[in-house]
mmCIF file of C-alpha atoms in Angstrom:
data_model
loop_
_atom_site.group_PDB
_atom_site.id
_atom_site.type_symbol
_atom_site.label_atom_id
_atom_site.label_comp_id
_atom_site.label_asym_id
_atom_site.label_seq_id
_atom_site.Cartn_x
_atom_site.Cartn_y
_atom_site.Cartn_z
ATOM 1 C CA UNK A 1 -4.989 13.433 12.892
ATOM 2 C CA UNK A 2 -4.667 9.061 13.373
ATOM 3 C CA UNK A 3 -1.858 8.087 10.760
ATOM 4 C CA UNK A 4 -2.814 6.227 7.399
ATOM 5 C CA UNK A 5 -1.198 2.969 8.689
ATOM 6 C CA UNK A 6 -2.990 2.760 11.755
ATOM 7 C CA UNK A 7 -6.334 3.956 10.448
ATOM 8 C CA UNK A 8 -5.991 1.033 7.784
ATOM 9 C CA UNK A 9 -5.221 -1.708 10.498
ATOM 10 C CA UNK A 10 -8.097 -0.556 12.491
ATOM 11 C CA UNK A 11 -10.611 -0.003 9.397
ATOM 12 C CA UNK A 12 -9.844 -3.388 7.867
ATOM 13 C CA UNK A 13 -9.932 -5.670 10.525
ATOM 14 C CA UNK A 14 -13.865 -4.521 11.152
ATOM 15 C CA UNK A 15 -15.210 -5.267 7.653
ATOM 16 C CA UNK A 16 -15.692 -8.707 6.855
ATOM 17 C CA UNK A 17 -14.246 -8.782 3.042
ATOM 18 C CA UNK A 18 -15.723 -11.155 0.439
ATOM 19 C CA UNK A 19 -13.395 -14.311 -0.606
ATOM 20 C CA UNK A 20 -10.816 -13.110 -3.194
ATOM 21 C CA UNK A 21 -11.100 -15.120 -6.460
ATOM 22 C CA UNK A 22 -7.958 -13.661 -8.705
ATOM 23 C CA UNK A 23 -5.089 -11.950 -8.481
ATOM 24 C CA UNK A 24 -2.624 -10.817 -10.715
ATOM 25 C CA UNK A 25 0.928 -9.213 -10.719
ATOM 26 C CA UNK A 26 1.166 -6.596 -13.690
ATOM 27 C CA UNK A 27 5.139 -5.731 -12.352
ATOM 28 C CA UNK A 28 6.410 -3.457 -12.076
ATOM 29 C CA UNK A 29 2.984 -1.098 -11.914
ATOM 30 C CA UNK A 30 0.745 -2.899 -10.060
ATOM 31 C CA UNK A 31 -1.525 -5.707 -8.822
ATOM 32 C CA UNK A 32 -5.391 -6.468 -9.812
ATOM 33 C CA UNK A 33 -7.360 -8.454 -7.160
ATOM 34 C CA UNK A 34 -11.450 -9.658 -8.010
ATOM 35 C CA UNK A 35 -13.396 -10.456 -5.095
ATOM 36 C CA UNK A 36 -16.464 -13.119 -5.540
ATOM 37 C CA UNK A 37 -18.595 -9.874 -5.223
ATOM 38 C CA UNK A 38 -17.576 -8.604 -8.572
ATOM 39 C CA UNK A 39 -15.513 -5.841 -6.887
ATOM 40 C CA UNK A 40 -12.066 -5.331 -8.844
ATOM 41 C CA UNK A 41 -8.980 -3.403 -8.132
ATOM 42 C CA UNK A 42 -6.111 -2.117 -9.496
ATOM 43 C CA UNK A 43 -3.729 -1.493 -6.932
ATOM 44 C CA UNK A 44 -0.762 0.748 -8.017
ATOM 45 C CA UNK A 45 2.823 -0.003 -6.457
ATOM 46 C CA UNK A 46 3.366 3.442 -4.759
ATOM 47 C CA UNK A 47 -0.011 2.715 -3.029
ATOM 48 C CA UNK A 48 0.665 -0.528 -2.136
ATOM 49 C CA UNK A 49 4.250 0.830 -0.524
ATOM 50 C CA UNK A 50 2.510 3.735 1.314
ATOM 51 C CA UNK A 51 -0.094 1.421 2.311
ATOM 52 C CA UNK A 52 2.208 -1.478 3.847
ATOM 53 C CA UNK A 53 1.291 -2.891 6.722
ATOM 54 C CA UNK A 54 5.190 -3.492 8.026
ATOM 55 C CA UNK A 55 6.964 -0.938 10.251
ATOM 56 C CA UNK A 56 9.262 0.383 7.780
ATOM 57 C CA UNK A 57 13.259 1.869 8.484
ATOM 58 C CA UNK A 58 12.546 4.598 5.572
ATOM 59 C CA UNK A 59 9.517 6.250 7.071
ATOM 60 C CA UNK A 60 9.856 9.018 8.891
ATOM 61 C CA UNK A 61 7.964 9.709 12.135
ATOM 62 C CA UNK A 62 6.652 13.403 12.304
ATOM 63 C CA UNK A 63 4.309 14.927 14.789
ATOM 64 C CA UNK A 64 3.399 11.381 16.144
ATOM 65 C CA UNK A 65 2.595 10.181 12.337
ATOM 66 C CA UNK A 66 4.430 7.631 10.106
ATOM 67 C CA UNK A 67 4.827 8.884 6.988
ATOM 68 C CA UNK A 68 6.391 7.230 3.958
ATOM 69 C CA UNK A 69 7.386 9.653 1.199
ATOM 70 C CA UNK A 70 9.567 9.813 -2.317
ATOM 71 C CA UNK A 71 8.384 6.581 -3.659
ATOM 72 C CA UNK A 72 5.919 7.662 -6.336
ATOM 73 C CA UNK A 73 8.497 5.400 -8.996
ATOM 74 C CA UNK A 74 8.741 2.130 -7.086
ATOM 75 C CA UNK A 75 7.623 -1.045 -8.400
ATOM 76 C CA UNK A 76 7.012 -4.296 -7.562
ATOM 77 C CA UNK A 77 9.380 -6.845 -8.132
ATOM 78 C CA UNK A 78 7.854 -9.900 -6.980
ATOM 79 C CA UNK A 79 4.877 -11.481 -4.908
ATOM 80 C CA UNK A 80 5.193 -14.534 -2.787
ATOM 81 C CA UNK A 81 2.217 -16.253 -1.937
ATOM 82 C CA UNK A 82 1.730 -16.747 2.254
ATOM 83 C CA UNK A 83 -0.760 -19.821 3.277
ATOM 84 C CA UNK A 84 -4.045 -19.194 1.996
ATOM 85 C CA UNK A 85 -4.733 -15.760 3.336
ATOM 86 C CA UNK A 86 -2.024 -13.544 1.683
ATOM 87 C CA UNK A 87 0.886 -12.272 -0.005
ATOM 88 C CA UNK A 88 4.253 -10.642 0.568
ATOM 89 C CA UNK A 89 4.762 -8.147 -1.796
ATOM 90 C CA UNK A 90 9.002 -7.462 -2.750
ATOM 91 C CA UNK A 91 9.262 -3.878 -3.979
ATOM 92 C CA UNK A 92 12.569 -2.529 -5.948
ATOM 93 C CA UNK A 93 13.401 -0.270 -2.783
ATOM 94 C CA UNK A 94 13.920 -3.581 -0.782
ATOM 95 C CA UNK A 95 11.451 -3.435 1.053
ATOM 96 C CA UNK A 96 9.501 -6.932 2.140
ATOM 97 C CA UNK A 97 8.202 -7.206 5.423
ATOM 98 C CA UNK A 98 4.527 -6.399 4.921
ATOM 99 C CA UNK A 99 2.007 -8.869 4.511
ATOM 100 C CA UNK A 100 -1.193 -7.970 2.661
ATOM 101 C CA UNK A 101 -4.136 -10.107 3.499
ATOM 102 C CA UNK A 102 -6.989 -10.535 1.008
ATOM 103 C CA UNK A 103 -9.297 -8.635 3.805
ATOM 104 C CA UNK A 104 -6.301 -5.869 3.391
ATOM 105 C CA UNK A 105 -6.544 -5.716 -0.189
ATOM 106 C CA UNK A 106 -9.826 -5.231 -0.452
ATOM 107 C CA UNK A 107 -10.077 -2.432 2.403
ATOM 108 C CA UNK A 108 -7.207 -0.674 0.258
ATOM 109 C CA UNK A 109 -9.491 -1.049 -3.060
ATOM 110 C CA UNK A 110 -12.639 -0.076 -1.518
ATOM 111 C CA UNK A 111 -10.860 2.820 0.375
ATOM 112 C CA UNK A 112 -8.257 3.747 -2.115
ATOM 113 C CA UNK A 113 -9.253 7.591 -3.123
ATOM 114 C CA UNK A 114 -9.494 8.567 0.427
ATOM 115 C CA UNK A 115 -6.288 6.974 1.217
ATOM 116 C CA UNK A 116 -4.264 8.704 -1.153
ATOM 117 C CA UNK A 117 -6.005 11.543 -0.928
ATOM 118 C CA UNK A 118 -5.179 11.568 3.107
ATOM 119 C CA UNK A 119 -1.848 10.725 2.214
ATOM 120 C CA UNK A 120 -1.465 13.529 -0.204
ATOM 121 C CA UNK A 121 -2.555 15.949 2.159
ATOM 122 C CA UNK A 122 -0.390 14.654 4.978
ATOM 123 C CA UNK A 123 3.031 14.703 2.560
ATOM 124 C CA UNK A 124 1.996 18.442 1.994
ATOM 125 C CA UNK A 125 1.144 19.356 5.269
ATOM 126 C CA UNK A 126 4.608 18.129 6.178
ATOM 127 C CA UNK A 127 6.846 19.510 3.312
ATOM 128 C CA UNK A 128 7.390 16.213 1.642
ATOM 129 C CA UNK A 129 7.097 14.766 -1.753
ATOM 130 C CA UNK A 130 5.775 11.629 -3.751
ATOM 131 C CA UNK A 131 8.568 11.990 -5.856
ATOM 132 C CA UNK A 132 12.302 10.456 -4.845
ATOM 133 C CA UNK A 133 14.906 12.890 -3.171
ATOM 134 C CA UNK A 134 17.630 13.973 -5.797
ATOM 135 C CA UNK A 135 21.003 12.166 -5.120
ATOM 136 C CA UNK A 136 23.570 14.770 -4.783
#
């Protein structure tokens, strides 16, 4: 199975997305993106966090797959524009290194149900959870 991040990066670069027409932050839960072709996507903080285009120190490598887990309740603290092509999302788990291009937002929105299903199946396969670990 191809890792979620690798698959997402290879797919989103091959698809020519329409231009972004509107970006809205609904902190801390989600962002909403609208494109000139009429597509509108609400993308949850958890979904954006697990699909981060950046390497992450809180990611576990299992059998060659990169798996982020325990992010069900992550929130978005802030979004910073990056030029005319994307945004940096700062999450409340302090992850902030990924730059989400407008094309990548379109890819995520267009494929969110498949990507989320694959993510949940990967977690199940490795005995991991979307819920954060309990502190002892």
